[in-house]
mmCIF file of C-alpha atoms and ligand atoms in Angstrom:
data_model
loop_
_atom_site.group_PDB
_atom_site.id
_atom_site.type_symbol
_atom_site.label_atom_id
_atom_site.label_comp_id
_atom_site.label_asym_id
_atom_site.label_seq_id
_atom_site.Cartn_x
_atom_site.Cartn_y
_atom_site.Cartn_z
ATOM 1 C CA MET A 8 0.000 0.000 0.000
ATOM 2 C CA LYS A 9 1.143 3.529 -0.782
ATOM 3 C CA LYS A 10 2.125 5.508 2.331
ATOM 4 C CA ILE A 11 -0.908 7.389 3.649
ATOM 5 C CA GLN A 12 -0.507 11.144 3.860
ATOM 6 C CA MET A 13 -2.847 13.987 4.784
ATOM 7 C CA VAL A 14 -2.153 15.398 1.323
ATOM 8 C CA ASP A 15 -0.328 13.619 -1.511
ATOM 9 C CA LEU A 16 0.972 16.312 -3.842
ATOM 10 C CA LYS A 17 3.660 14.083 -5.348
ATOM 11 C CA SER A 18 1.260 11.499 -6.801
ATOM 12 C CA GLN A 19 -0.959 14.281 -8.105
ATOM 13 C CA TYR A 20 2.016 15.912 -9.840
ATOM 14 C CA GLU A 21 3.203 12.661 -11.389
ATOM 15 C CA LYS A 22 -0.087 12.254 -13.252
ATOM 16 C CA ILE A 23 0.321 15.588 -15.055
ATOM 17 C CA LYS A 24 4.106 15.929 -14.936
ATOM 18 C CA PRO A 25 4.722 16.513 -18.662
ATOM 19 C CA GLN A 26 2.240 19.414 -18.820
ATOM 20 C CA ILE A 27 3.391 20.985 -15.589
ATOM 21 C CA ASP A 28 7.050 20.698 -16.526
ATOM 22 C CA ALA A 29 6.429 22.209 -19.956
ATOM 23 C CA ALA A 30 4.401 25.075 -18.482
ATOM 24 C CA ILE A 31 7.136 25.894 -15.965
ATOM 25 C CA GLN A 32 9.843 25.584 -18.616
ATOM 26 C CA GLN A 33 7.976 28.015 -20.802
ATOM 27 C CA VAL A 34 8.039 30.639 -18.087
ATOM 28 C CA ILE A 35 11.765 30.116 -17.663
ATOM 29 C CA ASP A 36 12.323 30.315 -21.434
ATOM 30 C CA THR A 37 10.487 33.622 -21.679
ATOM 31 C CA THR A 38 11.914 34.928 -18.355
ATOM 32 C CA ALA A 39 8.641 36.781 -17.756
ATOM 33 C CA PHE A 40 8.762 35.746 -14.118
ATOM 34 C CA VAL A 41 6.479 38.427 -12.741
ATOM 35 C CA LYS A 42 3.412 39.856 -14.466
ATOM 36 C CA GLY A 43 3.942 37.622 -17.456
ATOM 37 C CA PRO A 44 1.221 36.797 -19.968
ATOM 38 C CA ILE A 45 0.548 33.455 -18.251
ATOM 39 C CA THR A 46 -0.740 35.257 -15.149
ATOM 40 C CA THR A 47 -3.299 37.100 -17.278
ATOM 41 C CA GLU A 48 -4.230 33.872 -19.056
ATOM 42 C CA PHE A 49 -4.803 32.084 -15.757
ATOM 43 C CA GLN A 50 -6.768 35.041 -14.421
ATOM 44 C CA GLN A 51 -9.087 34.950 -17.428
ATOM 45 C CA ASN A 52 -9.526 31.188 -17.265
ATOM 46 C CA LEU A 53 -10.402 31.406 -13.595
ATOM 47 C CA GLU A 54 -12.886 34.238 -14.271
ATOM 48 C CA LYS A 55 -14.549 31.973 -16.817
ATOM 49 C CA TYR A 56 -14.587 28.975 -14.477
ATOM 50 C CA LEU A 57 -16.085 30.946 -11.608
ATOM 51 C CA GLY A 58 -18.400 33.102 -13.679
ATOM 52 C CA VAL A 59 -17.079 36.212 -11.940
ATOM 53 C CA LYS A 60 -16.232 39.535 -13.537
ATOM 54 C CA HIS A 61 -12.860 40.131 -11.919
ATOM 55 C CA VAL A 62 -10.154 37.837 -10.591
ATOM 56 C CA ILE A 63 -7.170 39.705 -9.178
ATOM 57 C CA PRO A 64 -4.259 37.340 -8.509
ATOM 58 C CA VAL A 65 -2.184 38.163 -5.412
ATOM 59 C CA GLY A 66 0.652 36.698 -3.362
ATOM 60 C CA ASN A 67 -1.339 34.510 -0.958
ATOM 61 C CA GLY A 68 -4.719 34.109 0.699
ATOM 62 C CA THR A 69 -3.835 36.236 3.714
ATOM 63 C CA ASP A 70 -2.847 39.128 1.435
ATOM 64 C CA ALA A 71 -6.123 38.635 -0.423
ATOM 65 C CA LEU A 72 -8.062 39.160 2.814
ATOM 66 C CA GLN A 73 -5.962 42.142 3.874
ATOM 67 C CA ILE A 74 -6.199 43.886 0.512
ATOM 68 C CA SER A 75 -9.960 43.271 0.440
ATOM 69 C CA LEU A 76 -10.456 44.994 3.786
ATOM 70 C CA MET A 77 -8.183 47.854 2.683
ATOM 71 C CA ALA A 78 -10.219 48.268 -0.510
ATOM 72 C CA LEU A 79 -13.392 48.698 1.533
ATOM 73 C CA GLY A 80 -11.846 51.774 3.112
ATOM 74 C CA LEU A 81 -12.523 50.643 6.673
ATOM 75 C CA LYS A 82 -11.169 52.814 9.478
ATOM 76 C CA PRO A 83 -9.626 51.899 12.835
ATOM 77 C CA GLY A 84 -12.370 51.040 15.294
ATOM 78 C CA ASP A 85 -14.702 49.699 12.614
ATOM 79 C CA GLU A 86 -16.003 46.286 13.592
ATOM 80 C CA VAL A 87 -15.673 43.208 11.412
ATOM 81 C CA ILE A 88 -17.555 40.027 12.288
ATOM 82 C CA VAL A 89 -15.639 36.765 11.922
ATOM 83 C CA PRO A 90 -16.146 33.257 13.325
ATOM 84 C CA THR A 91 -13.936 32.255 16.246
ATOM 85 C CA PHE A 92 -13.534 28.724 14.849
ATOM 86 C CA THR A 93 -11.316 29.302 11.810
ATOM 87 C CA PHE A 94 -7.743 29.624 10.625
ATOM 88 C CA ILE A 95 -6.054 32.653 12.149
ATOM 89 C CA ALA A 96 -5.577 34.563 8.874
ATOM 90 C CA SER A 97 -9.237 35.569 8.758
ATOM 91 C CA ALA A 98 -8.886 37.586 11.988
ATOM 92 C CA GLU A 99 -5.193 38.460 11.719
ATOM 93 C CA VAL A 100 -5.756 40.910 8.885
ATOM 94 C CA ILE A 101 -8.575 42.619 10.816
ATOM 95 C CA ALA A 102 -6.218 43.177 13.751
ATOM 96 C CA LEU A 103 -3.312 44.268 11.524
ATOM 97 C CA LEU A 104 -5.416 47.031 10.008
ATOM 98 C CA GLY A 105 -6.462 48.350 13.427
ATOM 99 C CA LEU A 106 -10.028 47.195 12.884
ATOM 100 C CA THR A 107 -11.920 45.451 15.654
ATOM 101 C CA PRO A 108 -12.611 41.754 15.181
ATOM 102 C CA VAL A 109 -15.993 40.780 16.596
ATOM 103 C CA LEU A 110 -16.032 37.029 17.057
ATOM 104 C CA VAL A 111 -19.049 34.814 16.643
ATOM 105 C CA ASP A 112 -19.724 31.173 17.401
ATOM 106 C CA VAL A 113 -20.326 28.563 14.713
ATOM 107 C CA ASP A 114 -22.954 25.998 13.923
ATOM 108 C CA GLU A 115 -22.099 22.594 15.344
ATOM 109 C CA ASP A 116 -23.094 20.672 12.234
ATOM 110 C CA THR A 117 -21.554 22.775 9.467
ATOM 111 C CA PHE A 118 -18.634 24.392 11.350
ATOM 112 C CA ASN A 119 -19.666 27.699 9.721
ATOM 113 C CA ALA A 120 -20.710 30.961 11.393
ATOM 114 C CA SER A 121 -24.045 30.826 13.188
ATOM 115 C CA ILE A 122 -26.560 33.184 11.595
ATOM 116 C CA ASP A 123 -28.142 33.975 14.972
ATOM 117 C CA ALA A 124 -24.751 34.820 16.395
ATOM 118 C CA ILE A 125 -23.969 37.138 13.467
ATOM 119 C CA GLU A 126 -27.222 39.031 13.929
ATOM 120 C CA LYS A 127 -26.645 39.427 17.653
ATOM 121 C CA ALA A 128 -23.084 40.689 17.098
ATOM 122 C CA ILE A 129 -24.117 43.662 14.951
ATOM 123 C CA THR A 130 -23.616 47.110 16.487
ATOM 124 C CA PRO A 131 -23.642 50.609 14.954
ATOM 125 C CA LYS A 132 -19.869 50.181 14.413
ATOM 126 C CA THR A 133 -20.181 46.977 12.376
ATOM 127 C CA LYS A 134 -18.933 47.503 8.831
ATOM 128 C CA ALA A 135 -18.268 44.043 7.413
ATOM 129 C CA ILE A 136 -18.757 40.308 7.821
ATOM 130 C CA ILE A 137 -16.152 37.711 6.873
ATOM 131 C CA PRO A 138 -17.922 34.389 6.388
ATOM 132 C CA VAL A 139 -15.411 31.542 6.202
ATOM 133 C CA HIS A 140 -16.453 28.585 4.065
ATOM 134 C CA LEU A 141 -14.724 26.201 6.415
ATOM 135 C CA PHE A 142 -13.445 22.811 5.241
ATOM 136 C CA GLY A 143 -14.987 23.305 1.781
ATOM 137 C CA GLN A 144 -18.685 23.952 2.366
ATOM 138 C CA CYS A 145 -20.190 27.421 1.937
ATOM 139 C CA ALA A 146 -21.598 29.269 4.913
ATOM 140 C CA ASP A 147 -25.311 30.125 4.771
ATOM 141 C CA MET A 148 -24.694 32.939 2.294
ATOM 142 C CA GLU A 149 -28.304 33.747 1.540
ATOM 143 C CA SER A 150 -28.964 34.578 5.189
ATOM 144 C CA ILE A 151 -25.644 36.409 5.514
ATOM 145 C CA LEU A 152 -26.296 38.520 2.417
ATOM 146 C CA ASN A 153 -29.772 39.380 3.714
ATOM 147 C CA ILE A 154 -28.345 40.498 7.060
ATOM 148 C CA ALA A 155 -25.653 42.501 5.269
ATOM 149 C CA LYS A 156 -28.210 44.219 3.081
ATOM 150 C CA LYS A 157 -30.424 45.069 6.034
ATOM 151 C CA HIS A 158 -27.550 46.638 7.989
ATOM 152 C CA ASN A 159 -25.571 47.969 5.028
ATOM 153 C CA LEU A 160 -22.520 45.798 5.676
ATOM 154 C CA ALA A 161 -19.841 44.600 3.277
ATOM 155 C CA VAL A 162 -19.320 40.859 2.891
ATOM 156 C CA VAL A 163 -15.828 39.501 2.278
ATOM 157 C CA GLU A 164 -15.926 35.748 1.780
ATOM 158 C CA ASP A 165 -12.966 33.717 2.960
ATOM 159 C CA ALA A 166 -13.134 30.997 0.313
ATOM 160 C CA CYS A 167 -9.556 29.848 0.893
ATOM 161 C CA GLN A 168 -10.746 26.286 1.568
ATOM 162 C CA ALA A 169 -13.733 26.233 -0.745
ATOM 163 C CA ILE A 170 -12.819 27.047 -4.333
ATOM 164 C CA GLY A 171 -15.242 25.252 -6.643
ATOM 165 C CA SER A 172 -17.953 24.853 -4.036
ATOM 166 C CA VAL A 173 -21.341 25.874 -5.442
ATOM 167 C CA TYR A 174 -24.112 27.526 -3.446
ATOM 168 C CA THR A 175 -27.766 27.402 -4.468
ATOM 169 C CA PHE A 176 -30.054 30.280 -3.458
ATOM 170 C CA SER A 177 -33.718 29.689 -2.664
ATOM 171 C CA ASP A 178 -34.760 31.137 -6.041
ATOM 172 C CA GLY A 179 -32.665 28.418 -7.669
ATOM 173 C CA HIS A 180 -29.751 30.494 -8.907
ATOM 174 C CA LYS A 181 -26.296 29.183 -8.197
ATOM 175 C CA ALA A 182 -23.001 30.887 -7.444
ATOM 176 C CA GLN A 183 -19.442 29.829 -6.786
ATOM 177 C CA ALA A 184 -17.815 30.170 -3.370
ATOM 178 C CA GLY A 185 -16.159 33.571 -3.183
ATOM 179 C CA CYS A 186 -18.396 35.122 -5.820
ATOM 180 C CA MET A 187 -21.460 35.996 -3.754
ATOM 181 C CA GLY A 188 -20.351 38.757 -1.405
ATOM 182 C CA ASN A 189 -18.818 42.105 -2.336
ATOM 183 C CA ILE A 190 -15.410 40.446 -2.423
ATOM 184 C CA GLY A 191 -14.146 36.875 -2.186
ATOM 185 C CA CYS A 192 -10.705 35.587 -1.328
ATOM 186 C CA THR A 193 -8.920 32.358 -2.045
ATOM 187 C CA SER A 194 -5.543 30.790 -1.404
ATOM 188 C CA PHE A 195 -3.463 28.665 -3.752
ATOM 189 C CA PHE A 196 -1.248 27.328 -0.958
ATOM 190 C CA PRO A 197 -0.010 23.891 -2.142
ATOM 191 C CA SER A 198 -2.337 21.870 0.069
ATOM 192 C CA LYS A 199 -5.463 23.866 -0.838
ATOM 193 C CA ASN A 200 -7.962 22.368 -3.294
ATOM 194 C CA LEU A 201 -6.422 24.353 -6.156
ATOM 195 C CA GLY A 202 -2.833 24.579 -4.998
ATOM 196 C CA CYS A 203 0.273 25.936 -6.704
ATOM 197 C CA TYR A 204 3.925 25.055 -6.041
ATOM 198 C CA GLY A 205 4.607 27.882 -3.641
ATOM 199 C CA ASP A 206 2.448 30.720 -2.371
ATOM 200 C CA GLY A 207 -0.452 32.240 -4.255
ATOM 201 C CA GLY A 208 -3.910 33.686 -3.825
ATOM 202 C CA ALA A 209 -6.646 35.613 -5.584
ATOM 203 C CA ILE A 210 -9.425 38.092 -4.987
ATOM 204 C CA PHE A 211 -12.801 37.859 -6.736
ATOM 205 C CA THR A 212 -15.362 40.586 -7.277
ATOM 206 C CA ASN A 213 -18.175 41.546 -9.622
ATOM 207 C CA ASP A 214 -17.802 45.216 -8.658
ATOM 208 C CA ASP A 215 -15.747 47.247 -11.176
ATOM 209 C CA GLU A 216 -14.861 50.005 -8.717
ATOM 210 C CA LEU A 217 -13.736 47.597 -6.020
ATOM 211 C CA ALA A 218 -11.717 45.668 -8.598
ATOM 212 C CA GLU A 219 -9.907 48.845 -9.628
ATOM 213 C CA GLN A 220 -9.223 49.746 -5.995
ATOM 214 C CA ILE A 221 -7.961 46.223 -5.249
ATOM 215 C CA ARG A 222 -5.586 46.294 -8.234
ATOM 216 C CA ILE A 223 -4.184 49.652 -7.139
ATOM 217 C CA ILE A 224 -3.709 48.570 -3.514
ATOM 218 C CA ALA A 225 -2.030 45.292 -4.512
ATOM 219 C CA ASN A 226 0.389 47.283 -6.648
ATOM 220 C CA HIS A 227 1.898 49.752 -4.143
ATOM 221 C CA GLY A 228 -1.123 52.031 -4.340
ATOM 222 C CA MET A 229 -0.210 53.134 -7.838
ATOM 223 C CA LYS A 230 -2.251 53.441 -10.961
ATOM 224 C CA VAL A 231 0.210 55.460 -13.002
ATOM 225 C CA ARG A 232 3.733 54.166 -12.594
ATOM 226 C CA TYR A 233 5.616 55.827 -9.727
ATOM 227 C CA TYR A 234 2.633 57.968 -8.739
ATOM 228 C CA HIS A 235 1.218 56.618 -5.492
ATOM 229 C CA ASP A 236 -2.308 57.695 -4.662
ATOM 230 C CA LEU A 237 -2.778 55.291 -1.776
ATOM 231 C CA VAL A 238 -0.669 53.403 0.728
ATOM 232 C CA GLY A 239 -0.675 49.949 -0.797
ATOM 233 C CA VAL A 240 1.188 46.681 -0.595
ATOM 234 C CA ASN A 241 3.171 44.519 -2.982
ATOM 235 C CA SER A 242 1.282 41.319 -3.628
ATOM 236 C CA ARG A 243 1.632 39.363 -6.846
ATOM 237 C CA LEU A 244 1.108 35.856 -8.156
ATOM 238 C CA ASP A 245 4.355 34.990 -9.932
ATOM 239 C CA SER A 246 4.349 33.470 -13.413
ATOM 240 C CA ILE A 247 5.590 30.017 -12.423
ATOM 241 C CA GLN A 248 2.723 29.687 -9.944
ATOM 242 C CA ALA A 249 0.248 30.992 -12.518
ATOM 243 C CA ALA A 250 1.539 28.464 -15.069
ATOM 244 C CA VAL A 251 1.072 25.585 -12.607
ATOM 245 C CA LEU A 252 -2.402 26.821 -11.653
ATOM 246 C CA ASN A 253 -3.414 27.297 -15.274
ATOM 247 C CA GLU A 254 -2.703 23.589 -15.888
ATOM 248 C CA LYS A 255 -4.275 22.402 -12.637
ATOM 249 C CA LEU A 256 -7.447 24.471 -13.159
ATOM 250 C CA LYS A 257 -8.269 22.113 -16.056
ATOM 251 C CA TYR A 258 -8.520 19.317 -13.483
ATOM 252 C CA LEU A 259 -10.289 21.182 -10.687
ATOM 253 C CA ASP A 260 -13.649 19.504 -11.294
ATOM 254 C CA GLU A 261 -11.957 16.103 -11.420
ATOM 255 C CA TYR A 262 -10.077 16.894 -8.212
ATOM 256 C CA ILE A 263 -13.295 17.923 -6.486
ATOM 257 C CA ALA A 264 -14.993 14.715 -7.625
ATOM 258 C CA ALA A 265 -12.085 12.641 -6.283
ATOM 259 C CA ARG A 266 -12.373 14.332 -2.879
ATOM 260 C CA GLN A 267 -16.140 13.837 -2.843
ATOM 261 C CA LYS A 268 -15.685 10.172 -3.720
ATOM 262 C CA ALA A 269 -13.274 9.675 -0.819
ATOM 263 C CA ALA A 270 -15.693 11.520 1.492
ATOM 264 C CA ALA A 271 -18.568 9.295 0.375
ATOM 265 C CA PHE A 272 -16.435 6.236 1.123
ATOM 266 C CA TYR A 273 -15.717 7.541 4.626
ATOM 267 C CA ASP A 274 -19.408 8.372 5.173
ATOM 268 C CA LYS A 275 -20.533 4.916 4.192
ATOM 269 C CA ALA A 276 -17.866 3.133 6.207
ATOM 270 C CA PHE A 277 -18.625 5.139 9.344
ATOM 271 C CA ALA A 278 -22.418 4.992 9.078
ATOM 272 C CA GLY A 279 -23.714 3.552 12.326
ATOM 273 C CA CYS A 280 -20.554 4.305 14.350
ATOM 274 C CA ASP A 281 -22.003 6.208 17.262
ATOM 275 C CA LYS A 282 -18.613 7.269 18.637
ATOM 276 C CA ILE A 283 -17.856 9.543 15.693
ATOM 277 C CA LYS A 284 -19.940 12.101 13.865
ATOM 278 C CA THR A 285 -19.268 12.471 10.157
ATOM 279 C CA PRO A 286 -19.365 15.919 8.518
ATOM 280 C CA ALA A 287 -22.871 17.188 7.816
ATOM 281 C CA ARG A 288 -23.972 18.545 4.425
ATOM 282 C CA TYR A 289 -26.788 20.984 4.500
ATOM 283 C CA GLY A 290 -28.075 21.000 0.976
ATOM 284 C CA LYS A 291 -27.627 24.645 0.015
ATOM 285 C CA SER A 292 -23.932 24.230 -0.758
ATOM 286 C CA THR A 293 -21.893 21.499 -2.372
ATOM 287 C CA HIS A 294 -18.984 20.305 -0.239
ATOM 288 C CA VAL A 295 -15.536 20.212 -1.871
ATOM 289 C CA PHE A 296 -13.904 18.582 1.164
ATOM 290 C CA HIS A 297 -10.804 20.581 1.758
ATOM 291 C CA GLN A 298 -10.998 18.605 4.977
ATOM 292 C CA TYR A 299 -13.027 15.604 6.058
ATOM 293 C CA THR A 300 -13.557 16.416 9.706
ATOM 294 C CA LEU A 301 -14.994 14.038 12.268
ATOM 295 C CA GLN A 302 -16.308 14.920 15.701
ATOM 296 C CA VAL A 303 -15.056 12.317 18.153
ATOM 297 C CA LYS A 304 -17.101 11.364 21.200
ATOM 298 C CA GLY A 305 -14.499 10.147 23.646
ATOM 299 C CA ASP A 306 -10.752 10.662 23.808
ATOM 300 C CA ARG A 307 -9.924 12.436 20.543
ATOM 301 C CA ASN A 308 -6.207 12.825 21.298
ATOM 302 C CA ALA A 309 -5.835 9.149 22.152
ATOM 303 C CA LEU A 310 -7.558 8.204 18.899
ATOM 304 C CA GLN A 311 -5.230 10.487 16.944
ATOM 305 C CA ALA A 312 -2.202 8.903 18.646
ATOM 306 C CA ALA A 313 -3.494 5.368 18.008
ATOM 307 C CA LEU A 314 -4.041 6.155 14.328
ATOM 308 C CA LYS A 315 -0.513 7.511 14.099
ATOM 309 C CA GLU A 316 0.786 4.206 15.509
ATOM 310 C CA LYS A 317 -0.925 2.543 12.545
ATOM 311 C CA ASN A 318 0.657 5.013 10.104
ATOM 312 C CA ILE A 319 -2.531 6.979 9.571
ATOM 313 C CA PRO A 320 -2.030 10.724 9.947
ATOM 314 C CA ALA A 321 -4.963 12.736 11.299
ATOM 315 C CA MET A 322 -4.922 16.425 12.167
ATOM 316 C CA ILE A 323 -6.704 18.779 14.540
ATOM 317 C CA TYR A 324 -8.101 21.756 12.658
ATOM 318 C CA TYR A 325 -8.242 23.741 14.909
ATOM 319 C CA PRO A 326 -7.090 23.104 18.489
ATOM 320 C CA VAL A 327 -7.736 26.613 19.865
ATOM 321 C CA PRO A 328 -10.501 29.061 18.911
ATOM 322 C CA LEU A 329 -9.427 32.628 18.098
ATOM 323 C CA HIS A 330 -10.751 34.116 21.350
ATOM 324 C CA LEU A 331 -8.440 31.875 23.376
ATOM 325 C CA GLN A 332 -5.303 32.572 21.322
ATOM 326 C CA LYS A 333 -2.613 34.441 23.231
ATOM 327 C CA ALA A 334 -2.144 37.159 20.618
ATOM 328 C CA TYR A 335 -5.885 37.795 20.473
ATOM 329 C CA LYS A 336 -6.483 38.020 24.205
ATOM 330 C CA ASP A 337 -9.221 40.550 24.672
ATOM 331 C CA GLU A 338 -11.129 41.612 27.749
ATOM 332 C CA ARG A 339 -14.364 41.250 25.789
ATOM 333 C CA TYR A 340 -13.919 37.472 25.604
ATOM 334 C CA LYS A 341 -13.211 34.621 27.974
ATOM 335 C CA SER A 342 -13.254 30.850 28.036
ATOM 336 C CA GLY A 343 -16.857 29.619 27.913
ATOM 337 C CA ASP A 344 -18.126 32.462 25.708
ATOM 338 C CA PHE A 345 -18.344 30.390 22.536
ATOM 339 C CA VAL A 346 -19.419 26.947 23.667
ATOM 340 C CA VAL A 347 -19.781 25.324 20.260
ATOM 341 C CA SER A 348 -16.377 26.441 18.989
ATOM 342 C CA GLU A 349 -14.699 25.449 22.224
ATOM 343 C CA LYS A 350 -16.331 22.027 22.106
ATOM 344 C CA LEU A 351 -15.329 21.555 18.465
ATOM 345 C CA CYS A 352 -11.712 22.384 19.270
ATOM 346 C CA SER A 353 -11.725 19.521 21.753
ATOM 347 C CA CYS A 354 -13.353 16.920 19.498
ATOM 348 C CA VAL A 355 -12.552 17.553 15.820
ATOM 349 C CA LEU A 356 -10.243 15.233 13.916
ATOM 350 C CA SER A 357 -9.557 15.553 10.183
ATOM 351 C CA LEU A 358 -8.727 12.406 8.244
ATOM 352 C CA PRO A 359 -6.433 12.155 5.211
ATOM 353 C CA MET A 360 -8.194 13.920 2.342
ATOM 354 C CA HIS A 361 -6.774 14.524 -1.100
ATOM 355 C CA THR A 362 -7.231 13.683 -4.755
ATOM 356 C CA GLU A 363 -5.056 10.571 -4.786
ATOM 357 C CA LEU A 364 -6.562 8.381 -2.036
ATOM 358 C CA ASP A 365 -7.104 4.886 -3.430
ATOM 359 C CA GLU A 366 -9.514 2.198 -2.329
ATOM 360 C CA GLU A 367 -6.845 0.149 -0.555
ATOM 361 C CA GLN A 368 -5.886 3.156 1.550
ATOM 362 C CA LEU A 369 -9.499 4.091 2.273
ATOM 363 C CA VAL A 370 -10.323 0.539 3.376
ATOM 364 C CA TYR A 371 -7.243 0.491 5.628
ATOM 365 C CA ILE A 372 -8.047 3.900 7.157
ATOM 366 C CA THR A 373 -11.715 3.155 7.818
ATOM 367 C CA GLU A 374 -11.224 -0.420 9.079
ATOM 368 C CA THR A 375 -8.369 0.632 11.358
ATOM 369 C CA LEU A 376 -10.277 3.596 12.728
ATOM 370 C CA LYS A 377 -13.364 1.493 13.403
ATOM 371 C CA SER A 378 -11.269 -1.121 15.208
ATOM 372 C CA LEU A 379 -9.912 1.623 17.484
ATOM 373 C CA LEU A 380 -13.280 3.020 18.534
HETATM 374 C C1 PLP B 420 -5.180 28.935 4.011
HETATM 375 C C2 PLP B 420 -6.161 29.862 4.566
HETATM 376 C C3 PLP B 420 -5.929 31.253 4.572
HETATM 377 C C4 PLP B 420 -4.634 31.890 4.184
HETATM 378 O O1 PLP B 420 -4.093 31.529 2.979
HETATM 379 P P1 PLP B 420 -2.513 31.682 2.736
HETATM 380 O O2 PLP B 420 -2.378 31.540 1.276
HETATM 381 O O3 PLP B 420 -1.840 30.600 3.510
HETATM 382 O O4 PLP B 420 -2.120 33.035 3.210
HETATM 383 C C5 PLP B 420 -6.947 32.065 5.045
HETATM 384 N N1 PLP B 420 -8.102 31.573 5.499
HETATM 385 C C6 PLP B 420 -8.351 30.246 5.527
HETATM 386 C C7 PLP B 420 -9.668 29.763 6.035
HETATM 387 C C8 PLP B 420 -7.383 29.355 5.075
HETATM 388 O O5 PLP B 420 -7.627 28.045 5.126
#
């Protein structure tokens, strides 16, 4: 049996090696390493795939979030709502810009921000909501967009784990993760569902003015060369990464299907195991399974250690909610304030999930795990 890994980028590469190698070589041959034509080509192909007006490639997903908040023109003291059960980047950029993160609890079944909690967190200072489509399933965007409209708030989607996930509104129309709010952000970190071979990210928007502002901010605040109208940043997707992504985008649907197939295998194998809860789907959004995350009833850490003994890696995403992180200590929050998130941090366990899991590995993982329960 092939060694089981959380993510198997090597096997994925080997299947498309000739194309990837040729695409990288072409960048080297043309030496257009930054802002080359391949970056524009990838941008346009991704716009087409997502059905969004503007894709602005940037250096990574964290930059994408930061630039998005900068483009909204938020001022220090403005409040931004973000779930406390997420990867740190979502809140980090709020803090870096001197904005005030307002944390909310999540829904136990979907791991995404609780709509009730969002509504309760709104104050006159609230300016934006950052829904995080955690583990690959969209947050309840219809409700979030309705709340945002009612209170005149901007919505910046953190779709770093959810590219390709499709959300269906109650009137039947569909939209891609990251393309529903005012702005959407994604990451092309290697282990993400559409990953490059280094760092990368992108911002999505259907708003022409925001797109213009985002492009200016990502490029040192300049529109005309060497004339700086704004304080900006330097954030670019380099050509080698764009070349890799342009090839891999052709396989994104296949990659999503492979993840969903592995998830379905896990679901079926674990049906009836009352000591673990498999990830819920809630119908409005497809799930692209960036992670397949169980909730363990019992000793989660012992189960993780026992799996490791059997050469099965399993990871805890995430062990500590934002409000209990040292750097984010805040007199507004204390342990016990967000019961669902705190409980999830103590019981979640993500199993190996990637595009290259084969049946032999899946049988071994599920049989071993069941024998340990
Ligand atoms: C990966 C990730 C980010 C940050 O992306 P980078 O490219 O690593 O900067 C932000 N938010 C979430 C939810 C992520 O998973």
